[in-house]
mmCIF file of C-alpha atoms in Angstrom:
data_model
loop_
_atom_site.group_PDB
_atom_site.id
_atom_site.type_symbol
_atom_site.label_atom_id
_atom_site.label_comp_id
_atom_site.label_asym_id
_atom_site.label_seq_id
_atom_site.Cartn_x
_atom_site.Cartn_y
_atom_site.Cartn_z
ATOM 1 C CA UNK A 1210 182.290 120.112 66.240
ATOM 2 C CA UNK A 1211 179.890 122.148 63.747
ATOM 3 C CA UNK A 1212 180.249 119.146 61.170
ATOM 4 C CA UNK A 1213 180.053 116.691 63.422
ATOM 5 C CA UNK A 1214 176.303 118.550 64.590
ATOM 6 C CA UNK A 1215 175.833 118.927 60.777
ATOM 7 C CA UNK A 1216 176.111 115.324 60.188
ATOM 8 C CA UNK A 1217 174.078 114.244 62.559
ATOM 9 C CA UNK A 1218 171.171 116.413 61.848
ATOM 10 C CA UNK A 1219 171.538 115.746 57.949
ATOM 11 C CA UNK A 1220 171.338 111.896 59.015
ATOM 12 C CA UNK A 1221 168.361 112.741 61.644
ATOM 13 C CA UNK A 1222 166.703 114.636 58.203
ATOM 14 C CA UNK A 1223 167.025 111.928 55.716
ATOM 15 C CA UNK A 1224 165.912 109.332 58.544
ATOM 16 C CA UNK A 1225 162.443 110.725 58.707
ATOM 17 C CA UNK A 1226 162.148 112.003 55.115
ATOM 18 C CA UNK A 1227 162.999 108.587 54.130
ATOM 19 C CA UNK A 1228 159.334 106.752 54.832
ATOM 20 C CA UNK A 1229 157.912 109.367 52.834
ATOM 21 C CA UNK A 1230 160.456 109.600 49.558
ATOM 22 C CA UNK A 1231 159.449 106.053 49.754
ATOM 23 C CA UNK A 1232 155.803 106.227 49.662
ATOM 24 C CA UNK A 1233 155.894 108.794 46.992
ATOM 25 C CA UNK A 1234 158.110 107.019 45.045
ATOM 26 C CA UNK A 1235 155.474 103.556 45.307
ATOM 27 C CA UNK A 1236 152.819 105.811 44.520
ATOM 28 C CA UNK A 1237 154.225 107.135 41.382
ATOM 29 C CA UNK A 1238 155.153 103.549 39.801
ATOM 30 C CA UNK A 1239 151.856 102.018 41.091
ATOM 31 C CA UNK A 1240 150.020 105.406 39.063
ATOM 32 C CA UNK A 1241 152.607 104.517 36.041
ATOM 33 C CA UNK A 1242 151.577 100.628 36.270
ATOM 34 C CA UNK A 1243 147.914 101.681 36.506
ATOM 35 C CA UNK A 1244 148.553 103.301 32.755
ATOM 36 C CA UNK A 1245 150.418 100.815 31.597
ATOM 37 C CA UNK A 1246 147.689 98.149 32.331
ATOM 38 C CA UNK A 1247 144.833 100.341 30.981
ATOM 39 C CA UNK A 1248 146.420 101.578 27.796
ATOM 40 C CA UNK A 1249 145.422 100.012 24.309
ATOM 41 C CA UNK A 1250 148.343 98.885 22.097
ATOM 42 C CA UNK A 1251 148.750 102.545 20.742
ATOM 43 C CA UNK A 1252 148.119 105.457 23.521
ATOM 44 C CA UNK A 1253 148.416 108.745 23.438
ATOM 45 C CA UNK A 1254 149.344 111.085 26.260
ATOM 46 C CA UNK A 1255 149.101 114.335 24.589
ATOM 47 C CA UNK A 1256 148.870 115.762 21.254
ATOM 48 C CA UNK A 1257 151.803 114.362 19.230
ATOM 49 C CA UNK A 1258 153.130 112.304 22.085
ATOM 50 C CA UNK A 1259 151.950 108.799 21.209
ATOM 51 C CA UNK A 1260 153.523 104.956 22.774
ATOM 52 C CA UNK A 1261 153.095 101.911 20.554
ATOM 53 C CA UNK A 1262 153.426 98.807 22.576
ATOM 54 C CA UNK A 1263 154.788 96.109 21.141
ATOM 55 C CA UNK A 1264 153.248 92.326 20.571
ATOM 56 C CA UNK A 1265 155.975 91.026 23.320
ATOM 57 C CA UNK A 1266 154.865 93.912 26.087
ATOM 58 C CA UNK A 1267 151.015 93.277 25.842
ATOM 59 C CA UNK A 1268 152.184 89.497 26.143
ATOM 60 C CA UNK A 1269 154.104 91.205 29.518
ATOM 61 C CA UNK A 1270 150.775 92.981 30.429
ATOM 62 C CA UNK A 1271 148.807 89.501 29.759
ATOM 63 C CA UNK A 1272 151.155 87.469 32.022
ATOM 64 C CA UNK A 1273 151.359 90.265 34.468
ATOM 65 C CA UNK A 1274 147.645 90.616 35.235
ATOM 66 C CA UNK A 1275 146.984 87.036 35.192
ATOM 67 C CA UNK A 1276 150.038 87.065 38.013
ATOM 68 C CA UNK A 1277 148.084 89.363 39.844
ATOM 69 C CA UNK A 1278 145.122 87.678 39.220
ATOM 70 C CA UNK A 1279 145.869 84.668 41.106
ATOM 71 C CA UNK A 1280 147.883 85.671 43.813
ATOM 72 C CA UNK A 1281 146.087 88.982 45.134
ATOM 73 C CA UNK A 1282 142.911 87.059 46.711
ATOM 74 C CA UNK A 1283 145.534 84.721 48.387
ATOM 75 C CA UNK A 1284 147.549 87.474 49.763
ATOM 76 C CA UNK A 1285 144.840 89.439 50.984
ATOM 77 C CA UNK A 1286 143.577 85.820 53.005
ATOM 78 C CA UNK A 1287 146.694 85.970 54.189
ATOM 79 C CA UNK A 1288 146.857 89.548 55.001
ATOM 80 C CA UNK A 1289 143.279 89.112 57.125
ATOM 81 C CA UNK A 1290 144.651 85.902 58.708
ATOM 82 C CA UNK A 1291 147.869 88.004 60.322
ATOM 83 C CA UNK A 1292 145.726 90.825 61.631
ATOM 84 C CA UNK A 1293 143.273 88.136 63.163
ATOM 85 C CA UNK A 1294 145.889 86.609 64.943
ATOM 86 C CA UNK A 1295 147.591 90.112 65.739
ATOM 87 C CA UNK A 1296 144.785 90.829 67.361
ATOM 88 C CA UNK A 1297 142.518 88.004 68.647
ATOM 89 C CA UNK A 1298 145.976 85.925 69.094
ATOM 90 C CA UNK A 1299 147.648 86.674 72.396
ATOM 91 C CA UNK A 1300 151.535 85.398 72.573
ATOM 92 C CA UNK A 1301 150.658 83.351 75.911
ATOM 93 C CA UNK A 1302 148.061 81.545 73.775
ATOM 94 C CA UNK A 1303 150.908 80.688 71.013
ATOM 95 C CA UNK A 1304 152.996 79.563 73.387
ATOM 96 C CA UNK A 1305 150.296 77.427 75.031
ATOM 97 C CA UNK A 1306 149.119 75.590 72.009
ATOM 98 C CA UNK A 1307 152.858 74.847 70.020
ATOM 99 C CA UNK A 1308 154.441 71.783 71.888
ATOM 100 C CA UNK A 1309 157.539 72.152 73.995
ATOM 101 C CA UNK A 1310 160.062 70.276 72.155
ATOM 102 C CA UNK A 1311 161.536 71.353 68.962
ATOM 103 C CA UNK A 1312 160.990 67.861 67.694
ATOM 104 C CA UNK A 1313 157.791 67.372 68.462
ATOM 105 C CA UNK A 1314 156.414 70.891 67.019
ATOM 106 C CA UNK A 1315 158.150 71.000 63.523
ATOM 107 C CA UNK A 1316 156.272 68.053 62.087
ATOM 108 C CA UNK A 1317 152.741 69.088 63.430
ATOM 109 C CA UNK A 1318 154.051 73.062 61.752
ATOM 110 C CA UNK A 1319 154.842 70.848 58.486
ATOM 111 C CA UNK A 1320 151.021 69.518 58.662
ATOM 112 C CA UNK A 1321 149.220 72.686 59.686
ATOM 113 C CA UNK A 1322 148.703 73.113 55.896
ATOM 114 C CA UNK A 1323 145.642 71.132 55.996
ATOM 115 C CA UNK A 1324 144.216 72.993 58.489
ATOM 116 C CA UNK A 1325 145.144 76.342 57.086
ATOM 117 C CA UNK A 1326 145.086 75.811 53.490
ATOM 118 C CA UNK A 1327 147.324 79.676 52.358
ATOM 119 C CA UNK A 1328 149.306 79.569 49.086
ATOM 120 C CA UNK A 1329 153.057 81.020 49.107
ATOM 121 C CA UNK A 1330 151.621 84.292 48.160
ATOM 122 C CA UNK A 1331 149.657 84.653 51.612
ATOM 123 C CA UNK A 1332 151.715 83.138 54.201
ATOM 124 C CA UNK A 1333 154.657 85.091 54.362
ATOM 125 C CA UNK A 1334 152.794 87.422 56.682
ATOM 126 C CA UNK A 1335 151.247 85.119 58.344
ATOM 127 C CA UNK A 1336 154.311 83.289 59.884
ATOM 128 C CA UNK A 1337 155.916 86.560 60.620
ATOM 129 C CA UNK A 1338 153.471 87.434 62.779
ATOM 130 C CA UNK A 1339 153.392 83.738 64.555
ATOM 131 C CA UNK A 1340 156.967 84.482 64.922
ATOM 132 C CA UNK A 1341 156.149 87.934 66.779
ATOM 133 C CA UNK A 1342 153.859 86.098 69.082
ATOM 134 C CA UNK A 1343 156.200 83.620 70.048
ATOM 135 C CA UNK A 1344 156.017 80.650 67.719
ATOM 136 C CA UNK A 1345 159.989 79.571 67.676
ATOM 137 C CA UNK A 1346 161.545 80.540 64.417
ATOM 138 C CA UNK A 1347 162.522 76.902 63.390
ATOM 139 C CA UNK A 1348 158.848 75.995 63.928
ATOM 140 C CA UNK A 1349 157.731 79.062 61.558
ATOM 141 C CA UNK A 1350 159.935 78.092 58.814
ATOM 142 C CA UNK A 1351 158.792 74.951 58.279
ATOM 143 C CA UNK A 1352 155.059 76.128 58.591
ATOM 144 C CA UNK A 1353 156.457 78.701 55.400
ATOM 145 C CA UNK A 1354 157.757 75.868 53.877
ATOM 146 C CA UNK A 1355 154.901 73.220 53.968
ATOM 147 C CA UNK A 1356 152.428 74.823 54.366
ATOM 148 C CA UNK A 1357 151.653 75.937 50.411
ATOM 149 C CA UNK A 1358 152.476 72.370 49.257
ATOM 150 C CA UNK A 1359 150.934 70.288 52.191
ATOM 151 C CA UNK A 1360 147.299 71.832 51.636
ATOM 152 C CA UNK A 1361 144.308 70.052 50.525
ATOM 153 C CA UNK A 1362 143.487 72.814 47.692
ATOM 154 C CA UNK A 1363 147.368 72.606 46.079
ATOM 155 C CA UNK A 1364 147.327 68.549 46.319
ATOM 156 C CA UNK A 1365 143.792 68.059 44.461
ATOM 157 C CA UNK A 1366 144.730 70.324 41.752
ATOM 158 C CA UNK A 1367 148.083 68.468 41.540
ATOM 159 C CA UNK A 1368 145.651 65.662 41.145
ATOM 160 C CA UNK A 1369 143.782 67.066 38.384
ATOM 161 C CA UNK A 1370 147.142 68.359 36.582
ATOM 162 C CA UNK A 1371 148.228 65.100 36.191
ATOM 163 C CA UNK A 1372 145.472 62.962 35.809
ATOM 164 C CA UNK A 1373 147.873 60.206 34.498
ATOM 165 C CA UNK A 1374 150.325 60.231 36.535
ATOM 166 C CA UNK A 1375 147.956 59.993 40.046
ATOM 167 C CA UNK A 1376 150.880 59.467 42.518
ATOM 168 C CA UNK A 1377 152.031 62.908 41.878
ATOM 169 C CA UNK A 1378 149.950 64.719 43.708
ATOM 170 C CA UNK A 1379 151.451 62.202 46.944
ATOM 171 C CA UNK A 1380 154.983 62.715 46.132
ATOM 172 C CA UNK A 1381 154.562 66.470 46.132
ATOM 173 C CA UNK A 1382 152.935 66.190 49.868
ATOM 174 C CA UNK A 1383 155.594 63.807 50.562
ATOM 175 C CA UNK A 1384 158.954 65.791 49.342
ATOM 176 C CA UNK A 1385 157.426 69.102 50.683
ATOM 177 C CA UNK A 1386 156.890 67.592 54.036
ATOM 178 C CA UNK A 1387 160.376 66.236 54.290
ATOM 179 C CA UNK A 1388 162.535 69.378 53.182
ATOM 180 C CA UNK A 1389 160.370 71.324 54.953
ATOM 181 C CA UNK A 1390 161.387 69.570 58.246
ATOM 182 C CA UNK A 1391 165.148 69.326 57.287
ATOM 183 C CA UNK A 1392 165.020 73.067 56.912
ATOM 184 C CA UNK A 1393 163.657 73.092 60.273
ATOM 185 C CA UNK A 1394 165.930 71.365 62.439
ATOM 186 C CA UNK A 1395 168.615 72.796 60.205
ATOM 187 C CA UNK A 1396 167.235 76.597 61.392
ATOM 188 C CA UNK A 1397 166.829 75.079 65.031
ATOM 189 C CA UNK A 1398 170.228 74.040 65.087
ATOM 190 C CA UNK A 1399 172.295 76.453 63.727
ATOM 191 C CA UNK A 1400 170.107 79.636 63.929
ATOM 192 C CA UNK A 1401 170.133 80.831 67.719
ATOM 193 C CA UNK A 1402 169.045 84.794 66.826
ATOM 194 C CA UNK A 1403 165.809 86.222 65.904
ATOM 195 C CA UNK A 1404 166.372 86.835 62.598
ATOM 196 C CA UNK A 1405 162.681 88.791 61.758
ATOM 197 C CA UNK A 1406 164.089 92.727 60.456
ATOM 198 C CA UNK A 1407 161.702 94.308 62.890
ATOM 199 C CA UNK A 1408 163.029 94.719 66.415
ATOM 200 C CA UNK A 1409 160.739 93.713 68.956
ATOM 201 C CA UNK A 1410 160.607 97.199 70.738
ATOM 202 C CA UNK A 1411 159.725 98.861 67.144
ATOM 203 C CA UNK A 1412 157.250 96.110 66.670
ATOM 204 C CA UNK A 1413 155.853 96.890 70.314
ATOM 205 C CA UNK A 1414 155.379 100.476 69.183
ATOM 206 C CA UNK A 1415 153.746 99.700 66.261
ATOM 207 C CA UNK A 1416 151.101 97.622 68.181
ATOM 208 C CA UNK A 1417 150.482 100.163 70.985
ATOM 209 C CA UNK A 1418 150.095 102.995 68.781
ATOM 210 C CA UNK A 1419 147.281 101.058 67.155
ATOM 211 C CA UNK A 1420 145.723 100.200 70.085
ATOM 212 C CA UNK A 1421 145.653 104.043 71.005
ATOM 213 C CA UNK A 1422 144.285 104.539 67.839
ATOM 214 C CA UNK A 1423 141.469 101.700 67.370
ATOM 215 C CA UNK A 1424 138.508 101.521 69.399
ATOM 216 C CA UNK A 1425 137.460 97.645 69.219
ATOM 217 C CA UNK A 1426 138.971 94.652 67.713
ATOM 218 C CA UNK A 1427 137.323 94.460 64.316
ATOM 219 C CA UNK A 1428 138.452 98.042 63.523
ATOM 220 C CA UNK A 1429 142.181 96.978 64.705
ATOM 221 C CA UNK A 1430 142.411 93.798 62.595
ATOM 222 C CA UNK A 1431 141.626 95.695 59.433
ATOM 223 C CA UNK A 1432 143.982 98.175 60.517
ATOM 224 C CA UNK A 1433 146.643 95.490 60.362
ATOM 225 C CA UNK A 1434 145.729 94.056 57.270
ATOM 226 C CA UNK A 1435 145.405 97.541 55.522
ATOM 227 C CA UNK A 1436 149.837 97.992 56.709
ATOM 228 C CA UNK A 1437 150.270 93.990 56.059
ATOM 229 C CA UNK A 1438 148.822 94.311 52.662
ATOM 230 C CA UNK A 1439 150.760 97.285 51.292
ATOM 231 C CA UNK A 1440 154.070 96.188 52.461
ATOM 232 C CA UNK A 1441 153.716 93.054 51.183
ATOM 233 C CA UNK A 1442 151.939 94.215 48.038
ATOM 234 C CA UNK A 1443 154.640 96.441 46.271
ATOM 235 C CA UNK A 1444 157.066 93.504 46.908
ATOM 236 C CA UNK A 1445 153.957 91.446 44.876
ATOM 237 C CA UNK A 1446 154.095 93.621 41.860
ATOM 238 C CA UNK A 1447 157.369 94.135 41.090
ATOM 239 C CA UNK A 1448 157.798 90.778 41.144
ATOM 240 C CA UNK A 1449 154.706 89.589 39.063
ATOM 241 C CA UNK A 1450 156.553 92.437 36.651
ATOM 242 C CA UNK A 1451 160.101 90.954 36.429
ATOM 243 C CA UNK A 1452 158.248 87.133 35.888
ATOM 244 C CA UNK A 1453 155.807 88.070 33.391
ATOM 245 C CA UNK A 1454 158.786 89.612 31.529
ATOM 246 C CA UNK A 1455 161.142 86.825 32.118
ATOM 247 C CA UNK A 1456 158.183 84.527 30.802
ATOM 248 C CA UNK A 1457 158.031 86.055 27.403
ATOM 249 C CA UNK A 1458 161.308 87.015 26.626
ATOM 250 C CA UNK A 1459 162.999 83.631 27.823
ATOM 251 C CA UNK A 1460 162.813 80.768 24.946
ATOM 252 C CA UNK A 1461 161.093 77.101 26.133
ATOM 253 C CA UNK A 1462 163.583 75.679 23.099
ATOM 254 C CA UNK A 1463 166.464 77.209 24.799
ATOM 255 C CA UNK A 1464 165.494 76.052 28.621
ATOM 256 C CA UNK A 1465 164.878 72.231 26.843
ATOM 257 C CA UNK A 1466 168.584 72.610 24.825
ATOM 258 C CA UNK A 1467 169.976 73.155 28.467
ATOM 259 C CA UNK A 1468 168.095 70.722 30.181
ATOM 260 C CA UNK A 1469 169.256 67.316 28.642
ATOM 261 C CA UNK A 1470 171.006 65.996 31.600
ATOM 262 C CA UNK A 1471 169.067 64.961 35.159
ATOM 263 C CA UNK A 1472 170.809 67.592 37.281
ATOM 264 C CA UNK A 1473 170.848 70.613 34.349
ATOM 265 C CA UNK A 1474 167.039 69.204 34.042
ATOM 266 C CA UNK A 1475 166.208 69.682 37.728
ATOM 267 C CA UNK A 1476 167.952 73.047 37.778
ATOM 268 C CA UNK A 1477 166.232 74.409 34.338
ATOM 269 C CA UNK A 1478 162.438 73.628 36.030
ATOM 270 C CA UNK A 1479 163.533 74.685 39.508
ATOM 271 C CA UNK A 1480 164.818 78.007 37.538
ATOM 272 C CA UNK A 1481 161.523 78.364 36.095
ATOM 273 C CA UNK A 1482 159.601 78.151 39.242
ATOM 274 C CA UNK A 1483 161.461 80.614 40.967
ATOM 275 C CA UNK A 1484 161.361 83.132 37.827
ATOM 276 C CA UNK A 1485 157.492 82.452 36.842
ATOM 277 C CA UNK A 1486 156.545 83.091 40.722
ATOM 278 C CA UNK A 1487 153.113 81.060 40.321
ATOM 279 C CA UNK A 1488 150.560 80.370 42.540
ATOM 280 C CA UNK A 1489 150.816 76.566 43.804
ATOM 281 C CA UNK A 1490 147.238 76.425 43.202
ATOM 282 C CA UNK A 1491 148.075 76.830 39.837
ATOM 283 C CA UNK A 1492 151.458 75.690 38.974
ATOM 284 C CA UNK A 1493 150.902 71.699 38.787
ATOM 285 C CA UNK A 1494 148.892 72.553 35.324
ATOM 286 C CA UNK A 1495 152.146 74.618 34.047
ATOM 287 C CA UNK A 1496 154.416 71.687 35.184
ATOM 288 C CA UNK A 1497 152.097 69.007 33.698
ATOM 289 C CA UNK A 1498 152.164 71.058 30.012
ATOM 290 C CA UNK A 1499 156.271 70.463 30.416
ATOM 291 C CA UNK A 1500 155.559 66.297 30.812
ATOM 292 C CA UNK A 1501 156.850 65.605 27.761
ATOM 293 C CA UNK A 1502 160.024 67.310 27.560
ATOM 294 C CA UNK A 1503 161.438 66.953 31.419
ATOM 295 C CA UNK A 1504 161.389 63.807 33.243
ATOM 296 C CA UNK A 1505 159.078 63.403 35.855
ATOM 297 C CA UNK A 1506 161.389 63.760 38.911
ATOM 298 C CA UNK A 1507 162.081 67.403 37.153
ATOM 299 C CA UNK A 1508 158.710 68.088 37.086
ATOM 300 C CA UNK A 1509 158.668 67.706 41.087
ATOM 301 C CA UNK A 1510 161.485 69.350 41.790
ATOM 302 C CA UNK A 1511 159.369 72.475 39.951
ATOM 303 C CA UNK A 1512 156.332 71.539 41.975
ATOM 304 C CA UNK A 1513 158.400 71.919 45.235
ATOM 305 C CA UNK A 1514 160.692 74.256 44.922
ATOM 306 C CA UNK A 1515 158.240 76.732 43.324
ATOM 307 C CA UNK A 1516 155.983 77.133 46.366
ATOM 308 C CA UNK A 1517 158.903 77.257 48.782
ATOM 309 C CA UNK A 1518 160.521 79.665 46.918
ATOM 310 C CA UNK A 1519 160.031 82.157 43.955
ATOM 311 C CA UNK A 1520 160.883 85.913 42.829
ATOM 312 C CA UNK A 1521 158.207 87.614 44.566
ATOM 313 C CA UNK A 1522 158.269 85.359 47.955
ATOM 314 C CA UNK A 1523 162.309 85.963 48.095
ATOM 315 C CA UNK A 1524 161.430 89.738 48.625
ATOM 316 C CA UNK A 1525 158.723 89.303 50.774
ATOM 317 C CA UNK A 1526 161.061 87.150 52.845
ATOM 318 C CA UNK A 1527 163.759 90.110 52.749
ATOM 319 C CA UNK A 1528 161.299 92.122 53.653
ATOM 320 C CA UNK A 1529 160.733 90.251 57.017
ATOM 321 C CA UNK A 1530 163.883 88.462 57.875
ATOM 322 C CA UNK A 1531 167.687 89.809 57.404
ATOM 323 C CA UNK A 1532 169.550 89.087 54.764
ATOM 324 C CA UNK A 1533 171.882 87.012 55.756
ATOM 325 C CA UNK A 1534 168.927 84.568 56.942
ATOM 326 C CA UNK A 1535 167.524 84.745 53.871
ATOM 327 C CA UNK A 1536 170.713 83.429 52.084
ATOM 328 C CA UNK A 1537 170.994 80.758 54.287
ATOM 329 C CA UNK A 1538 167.648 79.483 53.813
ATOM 330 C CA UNK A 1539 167.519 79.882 49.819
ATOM 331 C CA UNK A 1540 170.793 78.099 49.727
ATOM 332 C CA UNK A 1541 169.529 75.351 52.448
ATOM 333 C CA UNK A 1542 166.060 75.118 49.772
ATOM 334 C CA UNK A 1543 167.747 74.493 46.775
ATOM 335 C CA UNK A 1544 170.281 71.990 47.572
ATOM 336 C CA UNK A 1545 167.488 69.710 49.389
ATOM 337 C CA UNK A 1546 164.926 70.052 46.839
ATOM 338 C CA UNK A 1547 167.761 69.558 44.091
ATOM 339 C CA UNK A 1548 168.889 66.332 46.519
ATOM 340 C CA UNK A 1549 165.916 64.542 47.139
ATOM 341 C CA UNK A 1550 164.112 64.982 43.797
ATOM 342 C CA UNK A 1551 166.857 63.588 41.917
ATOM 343 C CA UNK A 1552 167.142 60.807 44.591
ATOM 344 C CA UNK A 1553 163.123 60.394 43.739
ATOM 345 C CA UNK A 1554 162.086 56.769 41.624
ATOM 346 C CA UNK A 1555 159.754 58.394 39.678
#
């Protein structure tokens, strides 16, 4: 009976120490990251103690700011977004404005892009919080999917990217659109759980305690985006970390060498955009600098894939759904994007 009490109050211990081993732990690799980024190629901590950094790590460092660089302003739009519609949003009013039928509401979610023009990097948050309000969760996913490819922003700098191949920039909107939606109905017909990781009693905690705590709206929504932004943010920078190092330690000789058949092709650029975790309002001009050594069709399977899927989203997404949803839905993205780029004339 004694260990049996024991147990339990060693479990009850760790459960509330846990939150803050955590914190203390982020705050020690974000101070550690903070050096790294500031130190010159030879620093010194104390008096004898010196690190040389090598030509390949401030190469890391490079790719890792620029990383950061890009996607930070989009996840903080993103972050603002959620804690408007946390708080301005009621779940009555989602309900209200999403049509009834399943089939009717996942192709106007695969064109809200245009409306609400948010990179991959920013709308991770975004449709969780949709999702808390009531938005179905077939209806979010293909609103995740889309809605970084299907965007006015990510289409004209496709444009630009490849300025001679024009009809890119269409058959990105086009193939996003369409996996998107088969993702969709796939989640609406096989996925009849709410798969988000918060429970929606937690999650009705965490909203009441801020309204106890905020007096007024505006004060509340950057309350939300100051807890949306951290808990998506470490996921950001450990990920910008593991692509900037995958970028300069991984050969473009040896991804080519692999990469001389259509499907090892499609799979070598689809690799890349899920280990370089770009922007989409960037990537087009990284795929366009590969149009001479992949075929075109490889090029949009990397312009696809890329925004629906990367390093850094993949742990945002664990983050907010369970894993076993997760699996499903990177295994569901790969074999469409891999199926209809290769089926692609181009």
């Amino acid at each position: 009976m004694m260990t049996i009490y024991v147990k339990e109050w060693s479990s009850d211990v760790l459960a509330k120490i846990r939150p803050f081993l955590i914190e203390i732990i982020g705050a020690v690799l974000l101070g550690l990251s903070v050096v790294w980024l500031t130190a010159d190629r030879d620093y010194s901590w104390f008096s004898g103690f010196r690190i040389e950094w090598s030509s390949r790590w401030l190469d890391v460092k490079t790719f890792f700011l620029s990383i950061l660089l890009e996607a930070i302003p989009f996840v903080l739009l993103g972050v603002f977004f959620s804690a408007f519609i946390q708080t301005f949003v009621s779940e009555e009013q989602v309900r209200r404005w999403m049509p009834k039928h399943p089939l009717v509401a996942l192709p106007i979610a695969g064109l809200l892009g245009f409306l609400f023009p948010v990179c991959e990097c920013a709308i991770v948050p975004v449709v969780r919080r949709l999702i808390q309000k009531g938005m179905p969760v077939s209806v979010g996913v293909v609103f995740l999917l889309a809605g970084p490819i299907v965007n006015p922003v990510v289409l004209s700098s496709t444009y630009v990217a490849f300025a001679r191949q024009p009809d890119m920039a269409l058959y990105r909107g086009v193939v996003g659109f369409l996996v998107a939606l088969a993702v969709g109905l796939l989640v609406w017909l096989f996925v009849k759980k709410n798969p988000l990781r918060l429970g929606t009693e937690a999650q009705i905690r965490h909203e009441a305690a801020h309204s106890e705590a905020m007096r007024g709206k505006l004060s509340a929504t950057f309350a939300h985006a100051v807890d949306e932004f951290f808990d998506m943010g470490k996921f950001l920078l450990f990920g910008a970390l593991v692509s900037s190092i995958l970028q300069v330690y991984i050969s473009r000789d040896f991804l080519v060498q692999i990469g001389q058949t259509p499907i090892t092709s499609h799979l070598v650029m689809m690799g890349m955009a899920y280990l370089f975790s770009l922007c989409s309002e960037a990537d087009a001009f990284i795929a366009a600098s590969f149009s001479g050594t992949f075929q075109s069709s490889s090029l949009l399977a990397f312009l696809v894939f890329g925004p629906m899927l990367d390093f850094k989203t993949t742990l945002m997404l664990l983050l907010t759904f369970r894993f076993g949803f997760v699996v499903k839905l990177v295994v569901a993205i790969t074999m469409l994007v891999l199926a209809v780029t290769l089926l692609m004339p181009i």
